[in-house]
Coordinates of C-alpha atoms and ligand atoms in Angstrom, one line a residue:
Chain K
M1 CA 16.4 84.1 118.1
K2 CA 19.8 82.5 118.9
V3 CA 19.8 80.6 122.2
R4 CA 22.9 79.1 123.9
F5 CA 22.7 76.2 126.3
K6 CA 24.6 73.1 127.2
L7 CA 23.4 69.9 125.5
N8 CA 24.7 66.5 126.6
G9 CA 27.9 68.0 127.9
E10 CA 28.6 70.4 125.0
E11 CA 28.0 74.1 124.6
V12 CA 25.7 74.7 121.7
E13 CA 23.9 77.6 120.1
V14 CA 21.0 77.3 117.8
E15 CA 18.6 79.6 116.0
A16 CA 14.9 78.9 116.8
N17 CA 11.7 80.5 117.7
P18 CA 11.8 81.0 121.5
A19 CA 8.2 79.8 121.8
S20 CA 8.9 76.5 120.1
R21 CA 8.8 73.3 122.1
L22 CA 12.1 72.0 123.4
L23 CA 11.0 68.6 122.1
D24 CA 10.9 69.8 118.5
V25 CA 14.2 71.6 118.8
L26 CA 15.9 68.5 120.1
R27 CA 14.5 66.2 117.5
E28 CA 14.6 68.5 114.4
K29 CA 17.7 70.7 115.0
F30 CA 19.8 68.1 116.8
G31 CA 18.4 64.8 115.5
L32 CA 18.0 63.5 119.1
I33 CA 15.1 61.2 118.2
G34 CA 15.4 59.2 121.5
V35 CA 13.2 62.0 122.8
K36 CA 9.8 60.8 121.8
E37 CA 6.5 62.5 121.3
G38 CA 3.6 60.6 122.8
C39 CA 0.7 62.8 123.9
G40 CA 2.3 66.3 123.4
E41 CA 0.4 67.4 126.5
G42 CA 2.5 66.6 129.5
E43 CA 0.7 63.4 130.3
C44 CA 2.9 60.5 129.1
G45 CA 6.6 61.3 129.8
A46 CA 7.9 59.9 126.5
C47 CA 9.5 63.3 125.9
A48 CA 11.3 63.5 129.3
V49 CA 14.8 65.0 129.5
L50 CA 16.8 66.5 132.4
L51 CA 17.0 70.2 132.8
D52 CA 19.8 71.1 135.2
G53 CA 19.4 67.6 136.6
R54 CA 15.6 67.7 137.0
V55 CA 13.1 65.7 135.0
V56 CA 11.0 67.8 132.7
H57 CA 8.5 67.0 129.9
S58 CA 10.2 68.6 126.8
C59 CA 6.8 69.0 125.0
L60 CA 5.9 71.6 127.6
V61 CA 9.1 73.5 127.8
P62 CA 9.3 76.7 125.7
F63 CA 12.8 76.8 124.1
A64 CA 13.4 80.2 125.6
N65 CA 13.5 78.7 129.0
V66 CA 16.6 76.6 128.3
M67 CA 18.8 79.6 127.7
G68 CA 22.0 79.1 129.8
K69 CA 20.7 75.8 131.2
E70 CA 22.0 72.3 130.8
I71 CA 19.9 69.7 129.0
I72 CA 20.7 65.9 129.1
T73 CA 18.7 63.6 126.8
I74 CA 18.7 59.9 126.7
E75 CA 21.4 60.1 124.1
G76 CA 23.6 61.8 126.6
L77 CA 22.9 59.3 129.3
R78 CA 23.6 56.4 127.0
K79 CA 27.3 56.9 127.4
T80 CA 27.2 56.3 131.2
E81 CA 27.5 53.3 133.4
E82 CA 24.3 54.4 135.2
Y83 CA 22.4 54.1 131.9
R84 CA 23.7 50.6 131.3
I85 CA 22.7 49.4 134.7
I86 CA 19.2 50.9 134.4
E87 CA 18.6 49.5 131.0
E88 CA 19.8 46.0 131.9
S89 CA 17.8 45.9 135.0
L90 CA 14.6 47.0 133.2
L91 CA 15.2 44.3 130.5
D92 CA 15.9 41.6 133.2
A93 CA 12.8 42.6 135.1
G94 CA 10.7 42.2 132.0
S95 CA 9.7 45.8 132.0
V96 CA 10.4 46.6 128.3
Q97 CA 8.0 45.5 125.5
C98 CA 7.6 47.9 122.6
G99 CA 10.1 50.2 124.2
F100 CA 8.4 53.4 123.2
C101 CA 8.1 54.6 126.8
T102 CA 11.5 53.3 127.9
P103 CA 13.7 56.4 127.3
G104 CA 11.3 58.5 129.4
F105 CA 11.3 56.0 132.2
V106 CA 15.1 55.8 132.2
I107 CA 15.3 59.6 132.6
S108 CA 12.9 59.5 135.6
I109 CA 14.6 56.5 137.1
Y110 CA 18.1 58.1 136.7
A111 CA 16.9 61.3 138.4
L112 CA 15.3 59.3 141.2
L113 CA 18.3 57.1 142.0
K114 CA 20.8 60.0 141.9
N115 CA 18.8 61.7 144.6
N116 CA 17.6 58.7 146.5
P117 CA 19.8 55.6 146.0
N118 CA 17.5 53.4 148.1
P119 CA 13.9 54.3 147.2
E120 CA 10.8 52.6 148.8
D121 CA 8.0 51.4 146.5
K122 CA 5.9 54.5 147.0
E123 CA 8.8 56.7 146.2
I124 CA 9.4 54.8 143.0
R125 CA 5.7 55.0 142.1
E126 CA 5.8 58.8 142.7
A127 CA 9.0 59.2 140.6
I128 CA 7.5 57.4 137.6
S129 CA 4.0 58.9 138.0
G130 CA 4.5 61.2 135.0
N131 CA 5.4 58.2 132.7
L132 CA 2.8 56.1 131.0
C133 CA 3.4 52.6 129.6
R134 CA 0.7 50.9 127.6
C135 CA 2.4 47.5 127.4
T136 CA 3.8 46.3 130.7
G137 CA 2.5 46.5 134.3
Y138 CA 4.0 49.2 136.5
Q139 CA 4.9 46.5 139.1
M140 CA 7.5 45.1 136.6
I141 CA 9.0 48.5 136.2
I142 CA 9.2 49.0 140.0
D143 CA 11.0 45.7 140.2
G144 CA 13.4 46.9 137.5
V145 CA 14.1 50.0 139.5
K146 CA 14.8 48.0 142.6
L147 CA 17.2 45.8 140.7
A148 CA 19.0 48.9 139.3
A149 CA 19.2 50.3 142.8
K150 CA 20.9 47.2 144.0
R151 CA 23.2 46.6 141.0
G152 CA 24.4 50.1 140.9
E153 CA 24.6 50.6 144.6
K154 CA 28.1 52.3 144.7
L155 CA 27.4 54.4 141.6
W156 CA 24.2 56.0 143.0
K157 CA 25.9 56.9 146.2
A158 CA 28.9 58.5 144.4
Chain N
M1 CA 4.6 86.8 117.0
E2 CA 8.2 86.6 118.1
G3 CA 8.7 86.2 121.8
V4 CA 11.1 88.1 124.0
I5 CA 13.5 86.9 126.8
P6 CA 14.0 89.9 129.1
K7 CA 17.3 90.0 131.0
T8 CA 16.0 91.9 134.0
L9 CA 12.8 92.5 135.8
N10 CA 12.9 96.1 134.9
E11 CA 13.2 95.3 131.2
A12 CA 10.2 92.9 131.5
L13 CA 8.1 95.6 133.2
S14 CA 8.9 98.3 130.6
L15 CA 8.1 95.8 127.8
M16 CA 4.8 95.0 129.5
A17 CA 4.0 98.8 129.7
S18 CA 4.7 99.3 126.0
K19 CA 2.3 96.7 124.6
N20 CA 0.3 93.5 125.4
Y21 CA 2.5 90.6 126.1
I22 CA 1.6 87.2 127.5
P23 CA 3.8 86.4 130.4
V24 CA 5.0 82.8 130.2
A25 CA 6.5 81.1 133.3
G26 CA 6.9 77.3 133.2
G27 CA 4.6 77.1 130.2
T28 CA 2.8 74.0 131.5
D29 CA -0.6 75.5 130.9
L30 CA 0.2 77.8 128.0
M31 CA 2.2 75.4 125.8
V32 CA -0.7 73.0 125.9
R33 CA -3.3 75.7 125.4
Y34 CA -1.6 77.1 122.3
K35 CA -0.1 74.0 120.8
R36 CA -0.5 73.1 117.2
W37 CA 0.6 70.2 115.1
K38 CA 4.0 68.5 115.7
N39 CA 7.0 70.6 114.8
L40 CA 4.9 73.8 114.6
T41 CA 5.6 76.5 117.1
P42 CA 2.6 77.0 119.5
S43 CA 0.6 80.0 118.3
F44 CA 0.4 82.6 121.0
P45 CA -2.3 85.2 120.4
A46 CA 0.1 87.9 121.5
A47 CA 3.9 87.9 121.9
P48 CA 5.1 85.7 124.7
L49 CA 7.4 87.2 127.4
F50 CA 9.5 84.5 129.0
I51 CA 10.0 85.4 132.6
A52 CA 10.7 82.0 134.2
N53 CA 14.4 82.6 134.7
L54 CA 14.4 86.1 136.0
P55 CA 16.3 85.8 139.4
E56 CA 14.1 88.5 140.9
L57 CA 11.1 86.2 140.4
R58 CA 12.4 83.1 142.1
G59 CA 12.9 82.0 145.7
I60 CA 11.2 81.6 149.1
Y61 CA 12.0 84.2 151.8
R62 CA 10.9 85.0 155.3
E63 CA 10.3 88.6 156.3
D64 CA 9.4 89.0 159.9
D65 CA 6.3 86.8 160.4
E66 CA 5.5 86.7 156.7
L67 CA 6.5 84.1 154.1
I68 CA 7.1 85.3 150.6
I69 CA 7.1 83.0 147.5
K70 CA 8.3 84.7 144.4
A71 CA 5.9 84.1 141.4
A72 CA 8.2 82.0 139.2
T73 CA 9.3 79.6 141.9
P74 CA 8.8 76.1 140.6
L75 CA 6.3 74.0 142.5
S76 CA 9.0 71.4 143.4
D77 CA 10.9 74.1 145.3
I78 CA 7.8 74.8 147.4
E79 CA 7.2 71.2 148.1
G80 CA 10.8 70.8 149.4
H81 CA 11.0 73.9 151.5
S82 CA 10.8 73.6 155.3
D83 CA 9.1 76.9 156.0
I84 CA 6.1 76.2 153.8
P85 CA 2.9 75.4 155.9
V86 CA 1.9 71.7 155.4
V87 CA -1.6 72.5 154.0
L88 CA 0.1 74.2 151.0
K89 CA 3.0 71.7 150.8
E90 CA 0.6 68.7 150.8
A91 CA -1.5 70.3 148.0
V92 CA 1.6 70.9 145.9
R93 CA 3.0 67.4 146.5
L94 CA -0.3 65.9 145.1
M95 CA -0.2 68.1 141.9
A96 CA 0.5 66.6 138.5
S97 CA 3.8 64.7 138.3
P98 CA 7.4 65.4 139.2
G99 CA 8.3 66.6 135.7
I100 CA 5.5 69.1 135.8
R101 CA 6.2 70.4 139.3
N102 CA 9.8 70.9 138.3
I103 CA 8.8 73.7 135.9
G104 CA 5.2 74.7 136.7
T105 CA 5.2 77.7 139.0
I106 CA 2.9 79.0 141.8
G107 CA 2.4 82.3 139.9
G108 CA 1.3 80.3 136.9
N109 CA -1.2 78.3 139.0
V110 CA -2.6 81.5 140.5
G111 CA -2.5 83.3 137.1
N112 CA -4.5 80.6 135.5
A113 CA -7.3 81.2 138.0
S114 CA -8.7 77.7 137.2
P115 CA -11.5 76.6 139.6
A116 CA -9.5 73.4 139.8
G117 CA -6.1 75.1 140.6
D118 CA -4.7 73.1 143.5
T119 CA -2.7 75.9 145.2
L120 CA -5.8 78.0 145.5
P121 CA -7.7 76.4 148.5
P122 CA -4.6 76.4 150.7
L123 CA -3.8 80.0 149.7
Y124 CA -7.3 81.0 150.5
V125 CA -7.1 79.5 154.0
L126 CA -3.7 81.1 154.5
D127 CA -5.2 84.5 153.7
A128 CA -2.5 84.9 151.1
N129 CA -1.9 88.2 149.3
V130 CA -1.0 88.5 145.6
V131 CA 1.5 91.2 144.9
L132 CA 1.3 92.6 141.4
L133 CA 4.1 94.8 139.9
S134 CA 4.2 97.2 137.0
E135 CA 6.2 100.3 136.1
K136 CA 3.6 102.3 138.0
G137 CA 4.3 100.4 141.2
K138 CA 3.0 97.6 143.4
R139 CA -0.5 96.5 144.1
T140 CA -1.4 94.0 146.8
L141 CA -4.6 92.1 146.7
R142 CA -6.1 89.3 148.8
I143 CA -6.1 86.1 146.8
Y144 CA -9.9 86.1 146.9
E145 CA -10.0 89.6 145.4
F146 CA -7.5 88.6 142.8
I147 CA -9.4 85.6 141.5
K148 CA -12.4 86.8 139.5
G149 CA -13.9 83.6 138.1
P150 CA -12.9 80.6 135.9
G151 CA -9.8 81.8 134.0
K152 CA -10.3 85.4 135.1
N153 CA -8.1 87.5 137.4
D154 CA -7.6 91.1 138.4
R155 CA -4.2 91.5 136.7
R156 CA -3.9 94.5 134.4
E157 CA -2.1 94.0 131.1
D158 CA 1.0 95.9 132.2
E159 CA 1.4 94.0 135.5
I160 CA 3.1 90.8 136.4
I161 CA 2.4 88.6 139.4
Y162 CA 5.5 89.4 141.5
E163 CA 5.0 87.3 144.6
I164 CA 2.6 85.5 146.9
R165 CA 2.9 86.4 150.6
F166 CA 1.1 85.4 153.8
K167 CA 1.5 85.5 157.5
V168 CA 2.5 82.1 158.7
P169 CA -0.4 81.0 160.8
E170 CA -0.3 79.1 164.1
Y171 CA -2.5 76.1 163.9
T172 CA -2.9 72.8 165.8
H173 CA -5.0 71.0 163.1
Y174 CA -4.8 70.9 159.4
F175 CA -6.6 68.8 156.8
Y176 CA -6.0 68.5 153.1
R177 CA -7.7 66.2 150.7
K178 CA -7.7 66.0 147.0
V179 CA -10.3 63.7 145.5
G180 CA -9.3 63.0 141.9
T181 CA -9.5 60.2 139.3
R182 CA -5.9 59.2 139.3
K183 CA -3.2 60.6 141.5
A184 CA -0.8 62.0 139.1
N185 CA -1.9 64.5 136.5
A186 CA -5.6 64.4 137.6
L187 CA -6.9 67.9 137.7
S188 CA -8.9 68.0 141.0
K189 CA -12.4 66.7 141.0
L190 CA -12.5 68.5 144.3
S191 CA -10.1 69.5 147.0
F192 CA -10.4 70.6 150.6
A193 CA -8.0 72.6 152.7
G194 CA -8.6 73.5 156.4
I195 CA -6.6 74.8 159.3
A196 CA -7.7 75.3 162.9
K197 CA -6.2 76.3 166.2
V198 CA -7.6 74.7 169.3
E199 CA -6.3 75.9 172.7
N200 CA -7.6 74.7 176.1
G201 CA -10.5 73.1 174.4
I202 CA -11.6 76.3 172.7
I203 CA -11.5 76.8 168.9
E204 CA -9.6 80.0 168.4
D205 CA -9.1 79.9 164.6
F206 CA -11.0 77.9 161.9
R207 CA -10.6 78.3 158.2
I208 CA -11.7 76.1 155.3
S209 CA -11.7 76.3 151.6
L210 CA -13.0 74.0 148.8
G211 CA -11.7 73.9 145.3
A212 CA -13.4 72.8 142.1
V213 CA -16.9 72.9 143.5
A214 CA -17.9 76.3 142.3
P215 CA -16.8 78.8 139.6
F216 CA -14.1 79.9 142.1
P217 CA -12.7 78.5 145.4
V218 CA -15.2 78.6 148.3
R219 CA -14.3 80.4 151.5
V220 CA -17.0 81.7 153.7
I221 CA -15.8 83.8 156.7
E222 CA -19.3 84.3 158.1
I223 CA -19.7 80.5 158.6
E224 CA -16.2 80.2 160.1
R225 CA -17.2 82.8 162.7
K226 CA -19.9 80.5 164.0
V227 CA -17.2 77.9 164.8
V228 CA -14.6 80.2 166.3
G229 CA -15.0 80.6 170.0
K230 CA -16.9 77.3 170.4
K231 CA -15.7 74.7 172.9
T232 CA -14.7 71.5 171.2
E233 CA -17.4 69.6 173.1
E234 CA -20.0 71.8 171.6
I235 CA -19.1 70.4 168.1
D236 CA -21.9 67.8 168.2
G237 CA -24.0 66.2 165.5
Q238 CA -26.6 68.9 165.6
F239 CA -24.0 71.7 165.3
I240 CA -22.2 70.0 162.5
D241 CA -25.5 69.6 160.6
S242 CA -26.2 73.3 160.9
I243 CA -22.8 74.2 159.6
K244 CA -23.1 71.8 156.6
K245 CA -26.5 73.4 155.8
D246 CA -24.8 76.8 155.9
Y247 CA -22.2 75.7 153.4
E248 CA -24.7 74.0 151.0
P249 CA -25.7 77.0 148.9
Y250 CA -22.0 77.9 148.3
I251 CA -21.2 74.5 146.8
R252 CA -22.5 74.8 143.3
P253 CA -20.4 72.4 141.2
I254 CA -20.7 72.6 137.4
D255 CA -21.7 69.2 136.2
D256 CA -18.8 68.4 133.9
Q257 CA -17.5 65.1 132.8
R258 CA -15.0 64.7 135.6
S259 CA -17.7 64.0 138.2
T260 CA -21.3 64.6 138.8
A261 CA -22.4 67.6 140.7
Y262 CA -24.2 65.5 143.2
Y263 CA -21.1 63.5 144.0
R264 CA -19.0 66.6 144.5
K265 CA -21.6 68.2 146.8
K266 CA -21.9 65.1 148.9
T267 CA -18.2 64.6 149.2
S268 CA -17.6 68.3 150.1
L269 CA -20.1 68.2 152.9
R270 CA -18.6 64.9 154.2
L271 CA -15.1 66.5 154.3
I272 CA -16.4 69.5 156.2
E273 CA -17.9 67.1 158.7
S274 CA -14.6 65.1 159.0
F275 CA -12.6 68.2 159.7
L276 CA -15.1 69.5 162.4
R277 CA -15.1 66.0 164.0
A278 CA -11.3 66.0 164.2
L279 CA -11.2 69.1 166.4
Ligands
FAD301 C1 -0.3 67.0 132.6 C2 -0.7 68.2 133.5 C3 -1.1 68.0 134.8 C4 -1.5 69.0 135.6 N1 -1.9 68.8 136.8 C5 -2.3 69.8 137.6 C6 -2.8 69.6 138.9 O1 -2.9 68.4 139.4 N2 -3.3 70.6 139.7 C7 -3.2 71.9 139.2 O2 -3.6 72.8 139.9 N3 -2.7 72.2 137.9 C8 -2.3 71.2 137.2 N4 -1.8 71.4 135.9 C9 -1.8 72.8 135.4 C10 -0.4 73.6 135.5 O3 0.7 72.7 135.5 C11 -0.3 74.4 136.8 O4 -1.4 75.3 136.7 C12 1.0 75.2 136.9 O5 1.1 75.7 138.2 C13 1.1 76.4 135.9 O6 2.3 77.0 136.1 P1 3.2 77.5 134.8 O7 4.3 78.3 135.4 O8 3.6 76.3 134.0 O9 2.2 78.4 134.0 P2 2.2 79.1 132.6 O10 1.7 78.1 131.6 O11 3.6 79.6 132.3 O12 1.2 80.2 132.8 C14 -0.2 80.0 133.3 C15 -0.9 81.3 133.3 O13 -0.4 82.2 134.2 C16 0.1 83.4 133.7 N5 1.3 83.7 134.4 C17 2.3 82.9 134.8 N6 3.2 83.5 135.5 C18 2.8 84.8 135.6 C19 3.4 85.9 136.3 N7 4.5 85.9 137.0 N8 2.7 87.1 136.1 C20 1.6 87.2 135.4 N9 1.0 86.1 134.8 C21 1.6 84.9 134.9 C22 0.3 83.1 132.2 O14 0.2 84.2 131.4 C23 -0.9 82.1 132.0 O15 -2.1 82.8 131.8 C24 -1.4 70.4 135.1 C25 -0.9 70.6 133.8 C26 -0.5 69.5 133.0 C27 0.0 69.7 131.6
FES302 S1 4.8 63.9 124.8 FE1 5.5 65.1 126.4 S2 4.5 64.2 128.1 FE2 3.6 63.1 126.4
FES303 S1 6.8 49.1 126.7 FE1 5.4 49.8 125.2 S2 4.6 51.6 126.1 FE2 5.9 50.9 127.6

């Protein structure tokens, strides 16, 4: 079945089984390999993307459900100033080691700061509760988010 | 089996009447249940019908003193809506993680009929109705008539879950607890939902429900009736013990790996006691 949707700012149309996972379509048909597969069961957040601005786990989304929607992957965010600030802040806070989980965290952090430019610790914890990291401690990631909130102050409020 | 994306609710209903389809809303249960290896399309045992984006199945409305939640409304919309009673809101807020609540739906949670489904205890105490729709018309069932056992519900093959509706109750006390292994993503080890109305020292309404402690959520109206009408000062240690005894036979946890049956039973009775003491 042909499905039309918006991907990283461009209208696209692609032929795929409507029951296939959004994750596979993004990686196989569009080569967007920044979208990672960890668990494949909604537990780890490595496959996170934005669907109409909201975080979703693309391993759980049937491709049919993106018809007419807008998807933004880490590749789409990479062109933005917001991305640069989040990435630098995570690096400076020491919250990146192997980096496998990082794209998923960046998606969750971006969605958080866009809605809540000045989050408290418990709001940050909640926002990243669907992301797992096997390498660093969550406290370092929380520190990274706070740094990004401060450095990007004007951007988040825009 | 190739899936279908219906454009309207009527189209979905006529397809459902013609042969067996599996309705897919957010897919957060089904995509995991039928998943295969990487890059392979999940294998649904019958053709999937993708209903998540039908506008007729989304939204939260008020109709007189009733609140209506359309089946394919994502959990995060319920969590953020001011008309939703706190017992339900709190339960939804503690489910899974934001990325799952953004696509998982209330109709999917009810349709799943899992003994650990977190919206069920609050919907039981709210006396919620499940409205089913087919080409033949509407059927309205009490949530506890609809849920038939682990993974089983009363939906016919030609029906979809259309909406959940309940009278917005007046209450002065509510209590919601989810006891799980890890906050996010932990399916409930057990959960407790209670509401009560106390006026001039008299308990006018009292409803509780426990999740994940029996093959389906526990709600026992006969026991609640013993509490209704009592003065709050009559809720003493002796009375509480007798109520806990009454509930004991209904709490029959299956001893799975998530927690031992003994622990679940003890915790359930302790939560019942805490709620009674708070009145
Ligand atoms: C990582 C993870 C964590 C989770 N944590 C929790 C948790 O904490 N608590 C909890 O309760 N659940 C949890 N779940 C389970 C799941 O997310 C919820 O049950 C969710 O509400 C399902 O909604 P859905 O729309 O995604 O369902 P789907 O997968 O689309 O459907 C579920 C079932 O309902 C049926 N169905 C759906 N909509 C309709 C309809 N309108 N009419 C008829 N039938 C319908 C489907 O056919 C299917 O049988 C979790 C799942 C994952 C993957
Ligand atoms: S791969 Fe999707 S959540 Fe782990
Ligand atoms: S940095 Fe390795 S999993 Fe997070």
